[in-house]
Short mmCIF file of C-alpha atoms in Angstrom, two decimals:
data_model
loop_
_atom_site.label_atom_id
_atom_site.label_comp_id
_atom_site.label_asym_id
_atom_site.label_seq_id
_atom_site.Cartn_x
_atom_site.Cartn_y
_atom_site.Cartn_z
CA MET A 285 116.70 102.47 119.33
CA ASN A 286 113.27 103.58 119.10
CA THR A 287 111.61 104.10 116.12
CA THR A 288 112.09 108.44 115.91
CA SER A 289 115.89 107.49 116.47
CA SER A 290 115.94 105.10 113.47
CA LYS A 291 113.85 107.65 111.46
CA ILE A 292 116.17 110.84 112.45
CA ILE A 293 119.32 108.53 111.47
CA LEU A 294 117.61 107.51 108.06
CA TYR A 295 117.07 110.78 107.02
CA VAL A 296 120.64 112.38 108.23
CA GLY A 297 121.83 109.28 106.32
CA ILE A 298 120.03 110.41 102.82
CA LEU A 299 120.48 114.23 103.22
CA ALA A 300 124.60 113.15 103.71
CA VAL A 301 124.41 110.99 100.82
CA SER A 302 122.54 113.11 99.03
CA ILE A 303 125.03 116.52 99.36
CA VAL A 304 127.91 114.40 98.66
CA ALA A 305 126.72 112.41 95.49
CA PRO A 306 127.15 115.12 92.79
CA TYR A 307 130.60 116.09 94.22
CA LEU A 308 131.49 112.10 94.20
CA PHE A 309 130.36 111.18 91.23
CA PRO A 310 130.30 114.79 88.85
CA ALA A 311 130.40 112.25 85.91
CA TYR A 312 126.53 111.46 87.12
CA ALA A 313 125.15 114.28 88.34
CA LEU A 314 122.79 113.76 85.39
CA GLN A 315 121.37 110.82 85.91
CA LEU A 316 121.20 111.69 89.86
CA ALA A 317 119.37 114.64 89.38
CA ILE A 318 116.98 112.69 87.38
CA LEU A 319 116.45 110.13 90.08
CA TRP A 320 115.42 112.76 92.12
CA ILE A 321 112.91 114.09 89.59
CA MET A 322 111.43 110.44 89.10
CA ILE A 323 110.92 110.09 92.84
CA LEU A 324 109.17 113.39 92.68
CA PHE A 325 107.08 111.56 89.71
CA ALA A 326 106.29 108.56 91.63
CA LEU A 327 105.03 110.49 95.14
CA THR A 328 102.93 113.08 93.09
CA TRP A 329 101.22 109.77 91.07
CA ASP A 330 100.76 107.60 94.23
CA ALA A 331 99.15 110.66 95.95
CA MET A 332 96.14 109.96 92.92
CA GLY A 333 96.62 106.38 92.44
CA GLY A 334 97.33 104.95 95.87
CA GLN A 335 96.14 106.91 98.19
CA MET A 336 92.83 107.79 96.91
CA GLY A 337 92.56 105.21 94.45
CA TYR A 338 92.06 107.25 91.19
CA ASN A 339 94.87 105.62 88.47
CA SER A 340 95.76 108.68 86.15
CA LEU A 341 97.78 108.12 82.63
CA GLY A 342 98.30 111.96 82.34
CA ASN A 343 99.64 113.50 85.27
CA ILE A 344 102.80 113.87 83.03
CA VAL A 345 100.30 117.07 81.24
CA PHE A 346 101.75 119.06 84.46
CA PHE A 347 104.70 118.66 84.11
CA GLY A 348 104.78 119.57 79.87
CA VAL A 349 102.65 122.40 81.10
CA GLY A 350 104.91 123.80 83.87
CA MET A 351 108.04 123.47 81.41
CA TYR A 352 105.99 125.56 78.77
CA ILE A 353 104.97 128.03 81.23
CA SER A 354 108.26 128.45 83.02
CA ALA A 355 110.16 128.95 79.35
CA VAL A 356 107.44 131.77 78.41
CA ALA A 357 107.79 133.53 81.75
CA GLN A 358 111.67 133.21 82.01
CA ILE A 359 111.86 134.31 77.75
CA GLY A 360 109.17 137.16 77.91
CA LEU A 361 111.04 138.61 80.79
CA TYR A 362 113.05 140.24 78.71
CA PHE A 363 112.42 139.41 75.24
CA ASP A 364 109.68 138.86 72.32
CA VAL A 365 108.66 134.84 73.44
CA GLY A 366 107.30 134.58 69.02
CA GLU A 367 110.26 135.94 68.01
CA TYR A 368 112.74 134.51 70.15
CA THR A 369 111.09 131.21 69.03
CA SER A 370 111.33 131.77 65.56
CA ALA A 371 112.50 129.57 63.15
CA TYR A 372 113.43 132.39 60.91
CA GLY A 373 115.21 135.24 61.90
CA ALA A 374 115.33 134.44 65.41
CA ILE A 375 117.00 136.46 67.63
CA LYS A 376 120.57 135.41 69.68
CA VAL A 377 120.15 136.34 72.91
CA ASP A 378 122.99 135.87 75.76
CA PHE A 379 121.13 136.06 79.36
CA ASP A 380 123.87 137.44 82.54
CA TYR A 381 123.26 136.02 85.86
CA GLY A 382 120.93 138.58 87.05
CA GLN A 383 118.96 138.07 84.02
CA TYR A 384 119.24 134.41 84.40
CA PHE A 385 118.04 133.87 87.89
CA THR A 386 115.46 136.65 88.00
CA GLY A 387 113.70 134.85 84.87
CA LEU A 388 114.69 130.85 86.04
CA THR A 389 112.90 132.04 89.48
CA LEU A 390 110.24 133.55 88.45
CA GLY A 391 109.44 130.81 86.30
CA VAL A 392 109.64 127.66 88.71
CA ILE A 393 107.15 130.08 90.87
CA ALA A 394 105.27 130.98 87.20
CA ALA A 395 105.09 127.07 86.35
CA ALA A 396 103.92 125.56 89.79
CA PHE A 397 101.44 127.82 89.91
CA GLY A 398 100.09 127.43 86.26
CA ALA A 399 100.28 124.00 86.02
CA MET A 400 97.74 124.01 89.48
CA VAL A 401 95.32 126.46 87.55
CA VAL A 402 95.25 123.86 84.57
CA ALA A 403 94.61 120.92 87.03
CA VAL A 404 91.75 122.82 88.72
CA ALA A 405 89.95 123.22 85.08
CA PHE A 406 90.52 119.67 83.64
CA GLY A 407 89.92 118.68 87.39
CA ARG A 408 85.91 119.91 86.74
CA ILE A 409 85.59 117.55 83.90
CA VAL A 410 87.55 114.23 84.36
CA LEU A 411 87.55 113.82 87.91
CA GLY A 412 83.78 113.51 87.10
CA LEU A 413 84.98 109.76 85.65
CA ARG A 414 86.05 106.94 87.38
CA GLY A 415 88.27 103.37 87.21
CA PRO A 416 89.27 102.71 83.79
CA TYR A 417 87.68 106.60 82.26
CA PHE A 418 89.28 108.44 84.18
CA ALA A 419 92.41 106.40 83.55
CA ILE A 420 91.93 106.41 79.15
CA GLY A 421 90.07 110.11 80.13
CA THR A 422 93.98 111.19 81.60
CA LEU A 423 95.64 109.72 79.17
CA GLY A 424 93.72 111.59 75.91
CA VAL A 425 94.65 115.05 77.96
CA ALA A 426 98.31 113.86 78.18
CA LEU A 427 99.06 112.90 74.27
CA SER A 428 95.77 115.78 73.54
CA ALA A 429 98.51 118.32 74.97
CA GLY A 430 101.70 117.20 73.10
CA GLU A 431 100.05 117.81 69.77
CA LEU A 432 98.48 121.26 70.63
CA LEU A 433 101.77 122.68 71.59
CA GLY A 434 103.58 121.33 68.89
CA ALA A 435 101.03 122.74 66.46
CA TRP A 436 101.60 126.61 68.16
CA GLU A 437 104.34 128.76 66.39
CA TRP A 438 104.19 131.08 68.94
CA VAL A 439 106.08 128.93 71.54
CA GLY A 440 108.03 127.12 68.18
CA ALA A 441 105.67 124.45 67.58
CA GLY A 442 107.49 121.07 66.56
CA SER A 443 110.75 122.85 66.45
CA GLY A 444 110.94 123.47 70.37
CA ILE A 445 112.09 126.53 72.40
CA SER A 446 116.02 126.48 73.19
CA MET A 447 116.02 127.21 76.69
CA PRO A 448 118.71 130.29 78.25
CA VAL A 449 121.68 129.41 78.34
CA TYR A 450 123.05 129.13 81.87
CA PRO A 451 125.67 132.27 82.23
CA GLY A 452 128.44 130.41 84.47
CA ASP A 453 130.80 127.33 84.30
CA PRO A 454 129.43 124.33 83.48
CA ASP A 455 130.25 122.06 86.40
CA ASP A 456 128.34 124.76 88.72
CA ARG A 457 125.53 124.45 86.18
CA SER A 458 125.15 120.74 87.11
CA LEU A 459 125.84 121.25 90.76
CA LEU A 460 122.49 124.10 90.91
CA PHE A 461 120.08 121.98 88.81
CA TYR A 462 120.89 118.50 90.66
CA PHE A 463 120.52 120.41 93.93
CA MET A 464 117.37 122.21 92.81
CA CYS A 465 115.94 118.00 91.67
CA PHE A 466 117.19 117.39 95.03
CA ALA A 467 115.27 119.96 96.66
CA ALA A 468 111.76 119.78 95.20
CA ALA A 469 112.14 116.10 95.39
CA ALA A 470 112.61 116.50 99.34
CA ALA A 471 110.21 119.33 99.60
CA THR A 472 107.59 116.63 97.93
CA PHE A 473 108.29 114.10 100.20
CA PHE A 474 108.00 115.65 102.87
CA PHE A 475 105.11 117.95 101.35
CA TYR A 476 102.88 114.29 101.57
CA ARG A 477 104.69 112.79 104.67
CA TRP A 478 102.43 115.55 106.14
CA LEU A 479 99.42 115.43 104.16
CA TYR A 480 99.10 111.81 105.61
CA THR A 481 98.37 112.79 108.64
CA THR A 482 96.00 114.85 108.55
CA ARG A 483 92.27 114.74 108.17
CA PHE A 484 92.81 115.70 104.41
CA GLY A 485 94.51 112.48 103.85
CA LEU A 486 92.16 110.10 105.47
CA ALA A 487 89.57 112.11 103.13
CA LEU A 488 91.33 110.76 100.50
CA ASN A 489 91.66 107.26 101.83
CA ALA A 490 88.28 107.12 102.24
CA ILE A 491 87.25 107.92 99.08
CA ARG A 492 89.74 105.04 97.81
CA ASP A 493 87.89 102.52 99.55
CA ASP A 494 84.14 103.30 98.67
CA GLU A 495 83.88 107.02 97.45
CA GLU A 496 79.56 106.49 97.79
CA LYS A 497 79.91 105.90 101.73
CA ALA A 498 82.09 109.00 101.38
CA GLU A 499 79.77 111.32 99.89
CA ALA A 500 77.42 109.82 101.96
CA MET A 501 79.42 110.54 105.42
CA GLY A 502 79.50 114.61 104.24
CA ILE A 503 83.03 114.68 102.58
CA HIS A 504 82.59 116.65 99.19
CA THR A 505 84.88 113.62 97.42
CA VAL A 506 85.12 116.48 94.19
CA ARG A 507 86.19 119.32 96.10
CA TYR A 508 88.83 116.49 97.59
CA LYS A 509 89.92 115.04 94.73
CA ILE A 510 89.95 118.25 92.70
CA VAL A 511 92.95 119.97 95.27
CA ASN A 512 94.55 116.66 95.55
CA TRP A 513 95.48 116.63 91.94
CA ALA A 514 96.18 120.76 92.09
CA MET A 515 98.95 119.66 94.81
CA SER A 516 100.37 116.65 93.08
CA ALA A 517 100.46 119.77 89.50
CA PHE A 518 102.43 121.95 91.67
CA PHE A 519 105.24 119.99 92.15
CA LEU A 520 104.79 118.10 88.01
CA GLY A 521 105.38 121.66 87.44
CA ILE A 522 108.32 122.47 89.46
CA SER A 523 110.37 119.32 87.73
CA GLY A 524 108.66 120.13 84.75
CA ALA A 525 110.55 123.28 85.06
CA ILE A 526 113.50 122.64 86.40
CA TYR A 527 113.79 119.72 83.91
CA GLY A 528 113.49 121.97 81.34
CA ASN A 529 115.98 124.06 81.73
CA MET A 530 118.50 121.35 83.49
CA ILE A 531 117.85 119.62 79.35
CA GLY A 532 118.24 123.10 77.81
CA PHE A 533 115.95 122.81 74.88
CA ILE A 534 111.65 122.34 75.06
CA GLU A 535 109.94 119.94 72.27
CA PRO A 536 106.74 118.99 73.08
CA LEU A 537 106.27 115.16 72.73
CA GLU A 538 109.49 113.77 73.67
CA VAL A 539 110.78 116.27 76.51
CA ALA A 540 107.76 117.98 77.31
CA PHE A 541 104.84 115.06 77.77
CA PRO A 542 106.63 111.97 76.57
CA THR A 543 103.51 109.71 78.00
CA VAL A 544 105.10 106.52 76.84
CA THR A 545 108.62 107.29 78.64
CA PHE A 546 107.76 109.16 81.62
CA GLY A 547 104.07 109.35 81.35
CA ILE A 548 104.42 105.17 81.89
CA PHE A 549 107.61 105.18 84.62
CA MET A 550 105.81 107.17 87.43
CA VAL A 551 103.45 104.64 87.39
CA LEU A 552 105.15 101.80 87.17
CA MET A 553 107.49 103.02 90.10
CA ALA A 554 104.91 103.49 92.48
CA LEU A 555 103.52 100.43 92.17
CA MET A 556 107.38 98.55 91.98
CA GLY A 557 107.74 100.33 95.09
CA GLY A 558 104.36 99.97 96.62
CA LYS A 559 101.40 101.95 96.26
CA GLY A 560 99.46 103.82 99.19
CA THR A 561 102.27 104.06 101.02
CA LEU A 562 104.71 106.78 101.41
CA TRP A 563 108.39 105.39 100.84
CA GLY A 564 106.99 102.44 98.49
CA PRO A 565 107.11 105.21 95.50
CA VAL A 566 110.47 106.50 97.14
CA VAL A 567 111.74 102.70 96.78
CA GLY A 568 110.36 102.10 93.40
CA ALA A 569 111.66 105.01 91.98
CA THR A 570 115.39 104.85 92.91
CA LEU A 571 115.26 100.73 91.94
CA PHE A 572 113.77 101.32 88.60
CA HIS A 573 115.75 104.06 87.80
CA ILE A 574 119.21 102.72 88.73
CA ILE A 575 118.08 99.55 86.06
CA LYS A 576 116.71 101.59 83.62
CA GLU A 577 120.11 103.41 83.76
CA VAL A 578 122.06 99.65 83.67
CA THR A 579 120.36 98.23 81.42
CA TRP A 580 120.98 102.10 78.58
CA THR A 581 124.52 100.99 79.13
CA HIS A 582 125.02 97.43 79.01
CA LEU A 583 121.85 95.84 77.50
CA LEU A 584 121.49 98.82 74.62
CA GLY A 585 118.86 97.19 72.39
CA TRP A 586 117.33 95.12 74.84
CA GLN A 587 116.38 97.62 77.78
CA TRP A 588 113.19 97.60 77.05
CA VAL A 589 112.86 93.94 77.13
CA ALA A 590 114.79 93.73 80.82
CA LEU A 591 112.13 97.04 82.07
CA GLY A 592 109.49 94.62 80.75
CA MET A 593 110.42 91.37 82.44
CA LEU A 594 111.17 93.69 86.04
CA VAL A 595 107.37 94.85 85.28
CA ILE A 596 106.32 91.03 85.39
CA ILE A 597 108.11 90.32 87.82
CA ILE A 598 107.05 92.33 90.16
CA VAL A 599 103.55 92.06 89.24
CA VAL A 600 103.55 87.94 89.87
CA TYR A 601 106.03 87.65 93.12
CA PHE A 602 105.06 90.96 94.44
CA PRO A 603 101.88 92.31 93.23
CA GLN A 604 101.67 94.36 96.88
CA GLY A 605 104.96 96.63 95.89
CA ILE A 606 108.50 96.17 97.60
CA MET A 607 107.27 98.23 100.40
CA GLY A 608 104.12 96.06 101.08
CA TRP A 609 105.65 92.67 101.25
CA ALA A 610 108.22 93.84 103.01
CA HIS A 611 105.38 95.10 105.38
CA ASP A 612 103.50 91.40 105.40
CA LYS A 613 107.37 89.96 106.01
CA TRP A 614 109.07 92.28 108.74
CA PRO A 615 105.52 93.92 110.69
CA ASP A 616 107.63 94.04 113.93
CA PHE A 617 110.26 95.91 111.86
CA PHE A 618 108.12 98.62 110.39
CA GLY A 619 105.96 98.91 114.16
CA ILE A 620 103.24 97.75 112.43
CA GLU A 621 100.92 95.29 115.08
CA VAL A 622 99.81 92.14 114.69
CA GLU A 623 97.57 90.49 116.61
CA GLU A 624 97.87 86.63 117.45
CA ALA A 625 94.49 85.02 117.51
CA PRO A 626 93.20 83.18 120.79
CA ALA A 627 94.00 79.82 121.04
CA GLU A 628 90.86 78.53 121.62
CA ASP A 629 90.41 80.07 117.99
CA ILE A 630 93.28 78.64 116.73
CA GLU A 631 92.43 75.12 117.87
CA GLU A 632 88.56 75.54 116.16
CA ALA A 633 90.35 76.09 113.25
CA ALA A 634 92.56 73.04 113.29
#
């Protein structure tokens, strides 16, 4: 069986399992939906940290920005946002099917492009930094965003925003958001699968390997960095819009800008799976999410200890990540050709 046939079988198998999963395990539809969000997180972070070598700690800001933009678009399409979110005399709103789905569609689109605009604006500032300064700078942006939104009364401030209520059956709602999360993650995966085969992907790798040499070769590194960050923000904005509607309530620090949880998780998942690889973030996110859910269920109170131990094991024994380790161990399986040293060289070394 050739490599192409194996990939087709793999993709079809994943598609089949993904379609039937919420019907086989309806009680876990929310956890399965969040798994796809985690995969999207890891893929978008790896586009910066793995493929381009810029380890961002603030990508979660685009998730939160997308969430708030979506909420404002969905609500503002029919009602006054300030009155809707007011803690004093907030209006009671019931959305019909037409209003709900029109608002949801508009909200997701606005979130995607709005997050891109924010990425371009901040990218011109922070992407001039490198190494740990870039990581700290992006972390500062994420922390500041949560505090700023938490002080803005028009969008509910610290009281948050209750999202429009789905007008149909709760089971249908679970399926809707599960498949939206799946579609967003699949679109992200195949977009980056295509992107990494283009000259743009080669330029990202050149920046990662040696940015000064890349500039000397005529690559407009700042432009590539901003565009790459904006593309990550596009998908993170979509995930924020979907997640906010799926949860049903937006709060600035714990839901929209959870820097110490989701913001760190996306980094750990990519590192665990193997950054700089296409499948590494997918494998890392899947394994991390399963372990997280199991420890939250059976080791409540010790879940952070268990996750910390997992991180230590990965860093010590699999520093190149699971996929990097697998590539070294079974190169033939992944289609990697390993050149053998000439016999005379081996004899000289001996």
